[in-house]
Amino acid sequence: MSARRLTDGGRIDRSQTLRFTWDERGLSGHPGDTLASALLASGERLLGRSFKYHRPRGVMSAGVEESGALVTLGRAARRDPNVKATTQELFEGLAAAGQNAWPNVRYDLGAVNGLLSRFFVAGFYYKTFMGVPPFEWGRGTGMWMRYEKLIRRAAGMGTASRAPDPDRYEHAHDFCDLLVVGAGPAGLAAARVAAEAGLDVLLVEQDFELGGNLLNQPHDPAATGHARELAAVAAAGVRIMTRTTAFGLYDHGVAGLLERVTEHLANPSPHLPRQRFWTVRARHTILATGALERHVAFGDNDRPGVMSVTAARSYLNRFAVLPGESVIVATNNDSAYAAALELARAGAAVTLLDARDTVPEPLSTAAADEGIVVHTNTAPLQAQGARSVDALRTAVADGTGWRTGATFDCDFVAVSGGWSPVVHLHSHRGARPVWNAALACFLPGECGEPLHVAGAAAGIWDEQACETSGRAAAAAAAAALGKSVPSVSAPPAGGWSAPIRPLYEVRVAGQKLKSFVDVQNDVTAEDVRLAHREGYVSVEHLKRYTTLGMATDQGKMGNVIGLALMAEALGKEIAEVGTTTFRPPYTPVSLGALAGRGKGSHFRPLRRTPMHDWNLAHGATMTEAGLWQRPWFFARDRESLAQAYVREASTVRTSVGLCDVTSLGKIAVQGPDATEFLNRVYTNPFAKLPIGKARYGIMLRDDGIVMDDGTTWRLSETDYFMTTTTAHAAKVMVWLEELLQTRWPDLRVHVTSVSEQWAGTAVAGPESRAVLAACVIDPHVLTDESLPFMGVVETRLTGGIPCRIARISFSGELAFEVYVPADYGPAMMDLLWDIAEPLGGCLYGLEALGALRIEKGHVTGAELDGRVSIDDAGLGKMAAGNKHYIGSALRKRPALVREDRPRLVGVFPRDRSQTFNAGALLCRAEQVAGHGDGWITAVTHSPALGHWIGLGFMVGGHAAWSGKPVVAADPVRAGNVEVEIVSPHMYDPSGARMHG
Amino acid sequence: MAERVSALAGHYSIGHAGTAGETGVSLCDMHGLILHQVAAWPATLVAVGEKAAREAAVEAAPGPGRAAVGKRGALLRIEPLKWWMFGAAAPALSAEEGATLDLSHSRTHLRIEGPQAASLINRHLPIDLRETAFPVGTVAASVLHHVGVTLWRSQDGFELFLPRGFALSLWEVLLEGAAQFGAEVL
């Protein structure tokens, strides 16, 4: 016999039918169903195979604590494993399938593991496959390495899709005065009271309906109490989020929420994200997270047809599914009686086992009135039946232990072993839960934060008391937030008419049983005792050795039983054994939600220059320079990268080239003390830089190592325009701000990043002056007399575009950098290109820029890698001896002034037809070993020299290696190449071309 | 005079985007921004503030995190010693008084308005935009998809200033999120 749908009642909408598939078979349910309730109503019992033993499993709960009905949802790229059927809302077209089974969950070949289960105890794999005696004695873990893949495939949960996730996710922030987690009786009352007191309240509920345990009670559509309460909550202005889980609490009132936006929809809007990851900042938080009903460890307590009493009640009352006709309700506390009565009223034959020796009035009378036979001092011992339960062996109390009792035929067993308040979120704040022996549960401990716990989460069992505690928590929060509200005294924990009889495991001496403590992780009571015998007695070790409470379960179901069994084995009280730390997330959070929109092209923000589209339209292939998109090369007629950059570099040396240099960092340095500031920051003197001139400058770090280089242009007495490298723009800006704010607050200087304000182009080559002269309104300002090398001029381009021009050169040719306000960038390029193109000029990219600067021995980030002193870079003459500047003291450390430090050098292949790679080590020819005497930082084909060249660092500098044979060692790539060490200034060392 | 080209040029489609039949937000590239920084020294803060206020025709220069709107322009207090003059030129200052700087091309100015404007912005910005916490006239520096931005709530909506180089990338990610609300690109 199996479950069946009742003809009336429940909170489902029978007027609509939803079709779905289970293992490719068509079934149906109704709006308001979960996948679990629809499967039960369709007569499905066996829904899963367990993690390790492949045991048959069915629905065991009606919520997030589910350990049995873990299924795979969706198909292809949307295949989502380990979905709890008990929380998945049913929708039209839903496709679900069993997992961890082959060929399917009903006939699973992996079930052979169950027959061998006496071997598969805790630690089995480690004991068996690591250092297998006698083959691997003292020889490591070879067999484990070989079989690990197979073992991991045999054990496990479902498998995720390997296709890219087609869904969208997003992040969101929200703020509120009061966050209420959980919309049961306590949460609803708290939210309403707080909102009526004038607080901005956010109420989050993981279910798709508000009500919590109220939803599990008999549903009478005519009774409108619940609906009235919900209307009052909404009318009070409470902001309500359903299908939203508060998965973690963090510092300063920050809560992490996961909202499932479209997972219940058959045809979601393409504009909606599948999930939202919320960061909520609340001034106060009320946790009304309820409690989870525990099971009891007894033989085969994981058989389909065994579930918690509250789940049975939920399926009966909320989903109108009678889970069995012949029902046994086993309990050790009062809470199971209501469900037993309701099951009996719905037509089931109900037998009640109560582990206690007496049943309190009025429960006993009520049970008798419904024809329920109550057996006191009785508990379940072993479920019988192959794929689902068909009988229950019982045990009868015998002193402090148990002896075998009667066996009852049944088709359904509902178990209540007591209640565990959901203290997870509270624990996230570092508050250890406190064991309450009288209620046999952990209660939330002291926290010291604006955090309140209400309702069953605080161990309050009575519904009215839960509401009162919600009101009390709300009043406390409102008062703390400055609202005048009458205070409400919070009711104490508890609320049963007779005490619970603590019951964690039922066993009879001499009987071997498979009694599950943690059903999801296949951990049995024997495993816990084995862990104890082998010395894993700390709860943290117990968890790691047995996997108790691990993974998505996070100890919701089995933890307390595991602790109780360990306490028993140790002869201690549970309070002395302690509890493991609950960590976020409370329920799983998908990786997609963590990533939000930050994937694909939005993995990082792209930074484009104002000429980005102009460059693309003119044939640029782009590359990344940090976040910047920069032209790499401009191929013509299907040129390769190598062909293109060699042509571009040659064109710059013979005619003219244009290069987008907008990405250079640009900083306005302004104020009466700007000159003094620059003089302290740069190694070389800036005190006497004339207006209208630029100077190349080097900055050191405090420790004397080079930080960055660039040019600074003096625009007026108190106004400078500094450029930095692309890579270090932000770092330099932050550094200058730090200096002004912390070391020299007396200097009247403002620094402002103007990197985005100005678009820049390098115009380089013998024809550069001619090109530029044709584009400015007053060409005479560009003559060699008006604008000598390092001269600066502010003027306008044709069309009135304001511009700044400096005659500076990175390429070693006659060259200018031209800057215009960014919105005019494309217009500047049009003007320059209209002149440069007919002159045989070119557009050049980063690759040609690199070739030109390597020929000249100009350093960049590849050389200035945070280890290089100013002398190492060959720029020691730029360090002034007669002033103090950042790094001036520590650059003279003995280690930084040694003659044998690696110094910047040029590198030629001895055989000029050969090439070598950046990253190769430079070794003296007679000792090609170890780290060598230097390394290569940059390489290129030199169009000017006609062969391959490189820059690098070599101990003692190039003079020390003149005429000596050196090898560029590159053992794992190109092999070894004989090279010569030469001056880094490999082309036009006198600079005649750029001065000319 | 050459035309100014917006950072979004060529990638900006006027019209409705996303959920049909709803307009939760409208977004507008307020092209042609005029923005000048007005910076003072600690000793000249009050005097420079007065000069800037006169230039913008506002009663008093706004304090930290606030904006003031006048007939000629708006002043936004963006740093302890700095204002932004929006929509007008900076007052002439001697170096002894302070420093001014043209930043008109450095930012892309978006205006976001509509019933879901705050929701859209809070998809990225971790600041409290509820009316009580961020009323009209509030200015804040914050972060949008890793990039530093400035947000000002004016009478007309949320004025968002994005660094120009990142503007297109941020526009794309904003518009993607706006689609769910139904977005009108103006």
CSV table of C-alpha atoms in Angstrom, one decimal, chain A residues 170-531:
chain,number,residue,atom,x,y,z
A,170,GLU,CA,22.6,38.7,-10.0
A,171,HIS,CA,23.8,40.4,-6.8
A,172,ALA,CA,21.7,42.9,-4.9
A,173,HIS,CA,21.9,45.0,-1.8
A,174,ASP,CA,19.2,45.9,0.6
A,175,PHE,CA,18.9,47.7,3.9
A,176,CYS,CA,16.3,47.6,6.7
A,177,ASP,CA,15.8,48.4,10.3
A,178,LEU,CA,14.8,44.9,11.2
A,179,LEU,CA,15.4,41.6,9.4
A,180,VAL,CA,13.0,38.8,10.4
A,181,VAL,CA,14.1,35.4,9.3
A,182,GLY,CA,11.3,32.9,9.1
A,183,ALA,CA,7.6,33.4,8.6
A,184,GLY,CA,6.1,31.0,11.1
A,185,PRO,CA,3.9,32.1,14.0
A,186,ALA,CA,6.8,33.9,15.8
A,187,GLY,CA,8.2,35.5,12.7
A,188,LEU,CA,4.8,36.8,11.4
A,189,ALA,CA,4.0,38.2,14.8
A,190,ALA,CA,7.4,39.9,15.1
A,191,ALA,CA,7.3,41.4,11.7
A,192,ARG,CA,3.8,42.8,12.2
A,193,VAL,CA,4.5,44.3,15.6
A,194,ALA,CA,7.8,45.8,14.5
A,195,ALA,CA,6.3,47.3,11.3
A,196,GLU,CA,3.4,48.7,13.3
A,197,ALA,CA,5.9,50.4,15.6
A,198,GLY,CA,7.3,52.2,12.6
A,199,LEU,CA,10.3,50.1,11.7
A,200,ASP,CA,11.2,49.2,8.1
A,201,VAL,CA,10.9,45.4,8.3
A,202,LEU,CA,12.1,42.8,5.8
A,203,LEU,CA,10.6,39.3,6.4
A,204,VAL,CA,12.3,36.4,4.6
A,205,GLU,CA,10.9,32.9,4.2
A,206,GLN,CA,12.5,30.0,2.5
A,207,ASP,CA,9.2,28.4,1.6
A,208,PHE,CA,6.9,29.7,-1.2
A,209,GLU,CA,4.2,30.2,1.4
A,210,LEU,CA,4.2,32.2,4.6
A,211,GLY,CA,3.1,30.4,7.8
A,212,GLY,CA,5.8,28.0,8.8
A,213,ASN,CA,4.3,25.3,11.0
A,214,LEU,CA,0.8,27.0,10.6
A,215,LEU,CA,0.8,25.5,7.1
A,216,ASN,CA,1.0,22.0,8.6
A,217,GLN,CA,-2.2,22.3,10.5
A,218,PRO,CA,-5.6,21.2,9.2
A,219,HIS,CA,-6.5,23.6,6.4
A,220,ASP,CA,-10.1,24.9,6.5
A,221,PRO,CA,-10.6,27.3,3.7
A,222,ALA,CA,-13.5,28.7,5.6
A,223,ALA,CA,-11.4,29.7,8.5
A,224,THR,CA,-9.7,33.0,7.6
A,225,GLY,CA,-7.4,33.5,10.7
A,226,HIS,CA,-4.2,32.8,8.8
A,227,ALA,CA,-5.2,34.9,5.8
A,228,ARG,CA,-6.2,37.8,8.2
A,229,GLU,CA,-2.8,37.6,9.9
A,230,LEU,CA,-1.0,37.6,6.5
A,231,ALA,CA,-3.1,40.6,5.4
A,232,ALA,CA,-2.3,42.4,8.6
A,233,VAL,CA,1.5,41.8,8.1
A,234,ALA,CA,1.2,43.2,4.6
A,235,ALA,CA,-0.9,46.1,5.7
A,236,ALA,CA,1.7,47.0,8.3
A,237,GLY,CA,4.1,47.6,5.5
A,238,VAL,CA,6.3,44.6,6.0
A,239,ARG,CA,8.5,43.9,3.0
A,240,ILE,CA,8.1,40.2,2.3
A,241,MET,CA,10.5,37.9,0.4
A,242,THR,CA,9.4,34.3,-0.1
A,243,ARG,CA,11.5,31.6,-1.7
A,244,THR,CA,14.4,33.3,0.0
A,245,THR,CA,16.9,31.7,2.4
A,246,ALA,CA,19.0,33.6,4.9
A,247,PHE,CA,22.0,31.3,4.5
A,248,GLY,CA,24.5,33.2,6.7
A,249,LEU,CA,24.9,36.0,9.2
A,250,TYR,CA,28.0,38.1,9.2
A,251,ASP,CA,29.6,41.1,11.0
A,252,HIS,CA,27.6,44.3,11.7
A,253,GLY,CA,24.2,43.0,10.9
A,254,VAL,CA,25.0,41.7,7.4
A,255,ALA,CA,22.9,38.8,6.2
A,256,GLY,CA,23.4,36.8,3.1
A,257,LEU,CA,20.2,35.8,1.3
A,258,LEU,CA,19.6,33.6,-1.6
A,259,GLU,CA,16.4,34.3,-3.5
A,260,ARG,CA,15.2,31.7,-6.0
A,261,VAL,CA,13.6,33.9,-8.6
A,262,THR,CA,12.5,31.6,-11.4
A,263,GLU,CA,13.1,28.0,-10.2
A,264,HIS,CA,9.3,27.5,-9.7
A,265,LEU,CA,8.3,28.8,-13.1
A,266,ALA,CA,7.6,26.8,-16.3
A,267,ASN,CA,8.5,29.7,-18.6
A,268,PRO,CA,10.5,32.3,-16.8
A,269,SER,CA,11.1,35.7,-18.4
A,270,PRO,CA,14.4,35.8,-20.1
A,271,HIS,CA,15.1,39.0,-18.3
A,272,LEU,CA,14.9,37.5,-14.9
A,273,PRO,CA,17.8,36.0,-13.1
A,274,ARG,CA,17.5,32.4,-11.9
A,275,GLN,CA,18.7,33.4,-8.4
A,276,ARG,CA,19.6,36.6,-6.6
A,277,PHE,CA,22.3,36.8,-4.0
A,278,TRP,CA,21.3,39.5,-1.6
A,279,THR,CA,23.5,41.3,0.9
A,280,VAL,CA,21.2,42.8,3.5
A,281,ARG,CA,22.4,45.2,6.1
A,282,ALA,CA,20.0,45.2,9.1
A,283,ARG,CA,20.2,47.2,12.3
A,284,HIS,CA,18.5,44.4,14.2
A,285,THR,CA,17.7,40.8,13.3
A,286,ILE,CA,15.1,38.4,14.6
A,287,LEU,CA,15.7,34.8,14.0
A,288,ALA,CA,12.4,32.9,13.9
A,289,THR,CA,13.9,30.0,12.1
A,290,GLY,CA,11.8,27.3,13.9
A,291,ALA,CA,13.0,23.8,14.8
A,292,LEU,CA,13.6,20.6,13.0
A,293,GLU,CA,12.1,17.3,14.2
A,294,ARG,CA,14.7,14.7,14.9
A,295,HIS,CA,14.5,11.0,14.0
A,296,VAL,CA,15.7,8.1,16.2
A,297,ALA,CA,18.4,5.6,15.3
A,298,PHE,CA,16.8,2.2,15.0
A,299,GLY,CA,17.2,-0.7,12.5
A,300,ASP,CA,16.7,0.2,8.9
A,301,ASN,CA,15.2,3.6,9.9
A,302,ASP,CA,16.0,4.8,6.4
A,303,ARG,CA,13.4,2.6,4.6
A,304,PRO,CA,11.0,4.4,2.2
A,305,GLY,CA,7.9,4.9,4.3
A,306,VAL,CA,9.7,6.1,7.4
A,307,MET,CA,9.6,9.9,7.9
A,308,SER,CA,9.2,12.5,10.6
A,309,VAL,CA,5.9,13.0,12.2
A,310,THR,CA,5.8,16.6,11.3
A,311,ALA,CA,6.4,15.7,7.6
A,312,ALA,CA,3.5,13.2,7.8
A,313,ARG,CA,1.4,16.0,9.2
A,314,SER,CA,2.5,18.4,6.5
A,315,TYR,CA,1.8,15.9,3.6
A,316,LEU,CA,-1.6,15.2,5.2
A,317,ASN,CA,-2.8,18.7,5.9
A,318,ARG,CA,-0.9,21.0,3.5
A,319,PHE,CA,-0.7,18.7,0.5
A,320,ALA,CA,-3.7,16.5,1.1
A,321,VAL,CA,-1.7,13.3,0.8
A,322,LEU,CA,-2.4,10.5,3.2
A,323,PRO,CA,1.0,8.9,3.4
A,324,GLY,CA,-0.2,5.5,4.5
A,325,GLU,CA,-3.3,3.5,5.4
A,326,SER,CA,-1.8,1.5,8.3
A,327,VAL,CA,0.3,4.0,10.2
A,328,ILE,CA,2.6,3.7,13.2
A,329,VAL,CA,3.5,6.9,15.0
A,330,ALA,CA,6.5,6.5,17.3
A,331,THR,CA,7.4,9.3,19.7
A,332,ASN,CA,9.1,10.3,22.9
A,333,ASN,CA,7.3,13.6,23.3
A,334,ASP,CA,3.8,15.2,23.2
A,335,SER,CA,4.2,16.8,19.7
A,336,ALA,CA,3.3,13.7,17.7
A,337,TYR,CA,-0.2,13.3,19.1
A,338,ALA,CA,-1.8,16.0,17.0
A,339,ALA,CA,-0.6,14.4,13.8
A,340,ALA,CA,-1.6,10.9,15.0
A,341,LEU,CA,-5.2,12.2,15.6
A,342,GLU,CA,-5.3,13.9,12.2
A,343,LEU,CA,-4.1,10.8,10.4
A,344,ALA,CA,-6.7,8.7,12.2
A,345,ARG,CA,-9.4,11.2,11.3
A,346,ALA,CA,-8.3,11.1,7.7
A,347,GLY,CA,-9.0,7.4,7.6
A,348,ALA,CA,-5.7,5.7,8.5
A,349,ALA,CA,-5.4,2.9,11.1
A,350,VAL,CA,-3.0,4.4,13.6
A,351,THR,CA,-1.0,2.8,16.3
A,352,LEU,CA,1.0,5.0,18.6
A,353,LEU,CA,4.2,4.0,20.3
A,354,ASP,CA,5.3,6.3,23.1
A,355,ALA,CA,8.7,5.6,24.7
A,356,ARG,CA,7.5,7.2,27.9
A,357,ASP,CA,5.9,5.2,30.6
A,358,THR,CA,2.7,7.3,30.8
A,359,VAL,CA,0.7,9.4,28.4
A,360,PRO,CA,-0.5,12.7,29.8
A,361,GLU,CA,-4.1,13.7,29.7
A,362,PRO,CA,-5.8,15.0,27.6
A,363,LEU,CA,-3.7,13.3,24.9
A,364,SER,CA,-4.5,9.8,26.0
A,365,THR,CA,-8.2,10.5,26.0
A,366,ALA,CA,-8.1,12.2,22.6
A,367,ALA,CA,-6.2,9.2,21.2
A,368,ALA,CA,-8.7,6.7,22.6
A,369,ASP,CA,-11.5,8.8,21.1
A,370,GLU,CA,-10.0,8.4,17.6
A,371,GLY,CA,-9.5,4.7,18.1
A,372,ILE,CA,-5.8,4.9,18.4
A,373,VAL,CA,-4.1,2.2,20.4
A,374,VAL,CA,-1.2,3.6,22.4
A,375,HIS,CA,1.7,1.4,23.5
A,376,THR,CA,3.7,3.1,26.2
A,377,ASN,CA,7.3,2.1,27.1
A,378,THR,CA,7.6,1.1,23.4
A,379,ALA,CA,9.9,2.3,20.7
A,380,PRO,CA,10.7,1.2,17.1
A,381,LEU,CA,13.5,-1.4,16.8
A,382,GLN,CA,13.6,-2.3,13.1
A,383,ALA,CA,11.7,-1.4,10.0
A,384,GLN,CA,11.0,-4.4,7.8
A,385,GLY,CA,10.4,-4.6,4.0
A,386,ALA,CA,12.8,-4.6,1.1
A,387,ARG,CA,12.0,-1.4,-0.8
A,388,SER,CA,9.5,0.1,1.5
A,389,VAL,CA,8.4,-0.6,5.0
A,390,ASP,CA,5.8,-3.4,5.5
A,391,ALA,CA,6.2,-4.0,9.2
A,392,LEU,CA,7.8,-2.6,12.3
A,393,ARG,CA,9.6,-4.6,15.0
A,394,THR,CA,9.3,-2.8,18.3
A,395,ALA,CA,11.3,-2.7,21.5
A,396,VAL,CA,9.9,-2.5,25.0
A,397,ALA,CA,11.7,-0.5,27.8
A,398,ASP,CA,13.6,-2.8,30.1
A,399,GLY,CA,15.3,-1.0,32.9
A,400,THR,CA,17.5,1.6,31.2
A,401,GLY,CA,17.7,-0.5,28.0
A,402,TRP,CA,15.3,-2.2,25.6
A,403,ARG,CA,14.2,-5.8,24.9
A,404,THR,CA,12.4,-7.1,21.8
A,405,GLY,CA,8.7,-6.4,21.7
A,406,ALA,CA,5.9,-7.1,19.3
A,407,THR,CA,6.0,-6.7,15.5
A,408,PHE,CA,3.3,-4.7,13.8
A,409,ASP,CA,2.3,-4.8,10.2
A,410,CYS,CA,2.2,-1.3,8.8
A,411,ASP,CA,2.8,0.6,5.5
A,412,PHE,CA,4.0,3.8,7.1
A,413,VAL,CA,6.1,4.8,10.1
A,414,ALA,CA,6.2,8.4,11.5
A,415,VAL,CA,8.9,9.1,14.0
A,416,SER,CA,9.5,11.9,16.5
A,417,GLY,CA,12.7,11.9,18.5
A,418,GLY,CA,12.2,15.4,19.8
A,419,TRP,CA,13.1,18.8,18.3
A,420,SER,CA,16.3,20.7,17.4
A,421,PRO,CA,15.9,24.4,17.3
A,422,VAL,CA,17.5,25.8,14.1
A,423,VAL,CA,20.4,27.7,15.8
A,424,HIS,CA,22.6,27.7,12.7
A,425,LEU,CA,22.4,31.4,11.9
A,426,HIS,CA,22.9,32.3,15.5
A,427,SER,CA,26.0,30.0,15.6
A,428,HIS,CA,27.4,31.9,12.5
A,429,ARG,CA,27.9,34.8,14.9
A,430,GLY,CA,30.2,32.7,17.0
A,431,ALA,CA,27.7,32.1,19.8
A,432,ARG,CA,27.9,28.5,20.9
A,433,PRO,CA,24.6,26.8,21.5
A,434,VAL,CA,23.9,25.6,25.0
A,435,TRP,CA,22.6,22.1,25.7
A,436,ASN,CA,19.2,22.0,27.6
A,437,ALA,CA,18.9,18.5,29.1
A,438,ALA,CA,15.2,19.0,30.1
A,439,LEU,CA,14.2,19.8,26.5
A,440,ALA,CA,16.9,17.5,25.0
A,441,CYS,CA,18.1,20.1,22.6
A,442,PHE,CA,20.6,22.9,22.0
A,443,LEU,CA,19.3,26.4,22.6
A,444,PRO,CA,20.9,29.5,21.2
A,445,GLY,CA,23.6,30.9,23.5
A,446,GLU,CA,24.5,34.5,24.4
A,447,CYS,CA,25.5,36.5,21.4
A,448,GLY,CA,26.0,40.1,22.4
A,449,GLU,CA,24.8,41.5,19.1
A,450,PRO,CA,21.5,43.1,18.1
A,451,LEU,CA,20.2,39.6,17.4
A,452,HIS,CA,17.0,38.1,18.9
A,453,VAL,CA,15.8,34.6,18.7
A,454,ALA,CA,12.0,33.9,18.8
A,455,GLY,CA,9.7,30.9,18.7
A,456,ALA,CA,10.7,27.3,18.3
A,457,ALA,CA,14.2,28.5,17.4
A,458,ALA,CA,14.4,29.5,21.1
A,459,GLY,CA,13.0,26.1,22.2
A,460,ILE,CA,9.4,27.4,22.6
A,461,TRP,CA,7.0,24.7,21.5
A,462,ASP,CA,3.6,26.1,22.1
A,463,GLU,CA,2.1,28.1,19.1
A,464,GLN,CA,0.6,30.9,21.2
A,465,ALA,CA,3.9,31.2,23.1
A,466,CYS,CA,5.8,31.4,19.9
A,467,GLU,CA,3.7,34.3,18.8
A,468,THR,CA,4.2,36.0,22.1
A,469,SER,CA,8.0,35.5,21.9
A,470,GLY,CA,7.9,37.0,18.4
A,471,ARG,CA,6.1,40.0,19.8
A,472,ALA,CA,8.6,40.2,22.6
A,473,ALA,CA,11.5,40.1,20.3
A,474,ALA,CA,10.0,42.8,18.1
A,475,ALA,CA,9.3,45.0,21.0
A,476,ALA,CA,12.9,44.7,22.2
A,477,ALA,CA,14.2,45.5,18.8
A,478,ALA,CA,11.8,48.5,18.4
A,479,ALA,CA,12.8,49.8,21.8
A,480,ALA,CA,16.5,49.5,21.0
A,481,LEU,CA,15.9,51.4,17.8
A,482,GLY,CA,14.2,54.3,19.6
A,483,LYS,CA,10.5,53.5,19.1
A,484,SER,CA,8.3,53.7,22.2
A,485,VAL,CA,6.5,50.4,22.4
A,486,PRO,CA,5.1,48.5,25.3
A,487,SER,CA,7.5,45.8,26.3
A,488,VAL,CA,6.3,42.2,26.1
A,489,SER,CA,7.9,39.5,28.4
A,490,ALA,CA,9.2,36.6,26.5
A,491,PRO,CA,7.9,33.2,27.4
A,492,PRO,CA,10.3,30.5,28.7
A,493,ALA,CA,11.5,27.7,26.6
A,494,GLY,CA,9.5,24.5,26.6
A,495,GLY,CA,5.7,24.0,26.6
A,496,TRP,CA,4.8,20.3,26.6
A,497,SER,CA,2.5,19.0,29.2
A,498,ALA,CA,4.7,16.0,30.0
A,499,PRO,CA,8.5,16.0,29.6
A,500,ILE,CA,10.3,14.4,26.7
A,501,ARG,CA,12.1,11.1,27.3
A,502,PRO,CA,15.4,11.6,25.6
A,503,LEU,CA,15.8,8.9,23.0
A,504,TYR,CA,18.5,8.7,20.4
A,505,GLU,CA,19.0,5.1,19.6
A,506,VAL,CA,16.9,1.9,20.2
A,507,ARG,CA,18.9,-1.3,20.3
A,508,VAL,CA,18.7,-4.7,21.9
A,509,ALA,CA,21.7,-6.5,23.1
A,510,GLY,CA,22.9,-9.2,20.6
A,511,GLN,CA,21.1,-7.8,17.6
A,512,LYS,CA,23.1,-6.3,14.7
A,513,LEU,CA,21.2,-3.4,13.2
A,514,LYS,CA,21.8,-0.9,10.5
A,515,SER,CA,20.7,2.2,12.4
A,516,PHE,CA,21.3,5.5,10.7
A,517,VAL,CA,22.3,8.6,12.5
A,518,ASP,CA,23.0,10.8,9.5
A,519,VAL,CA,21.0,9.4,6.7
A,520,GLN,CA,22.4,11.7,4.0
A,521,ASN,CA,26.0,10.7,4.6
A,522,ASP,CA,25.2,7.0,5.4
A,523,VAL,CA,26.6,7.3,8.9
A,524,THR,CA,25.3,4.6,11.3
A,525,ALA,CA,25.3,4.3,15.1
A,526,GLU,CA,28.0,1.6,14.7
A,527,ASP,CA,30.2,4.1,12.8
A,528,VAL,CA,30.0,6.5,15.8
A,529,ARG,CA,31.0,3.7,18.2
A,530,LEU,CA,33.8,2.6,15.8
A,531,ALA,CA,35.1,6.2,15.8
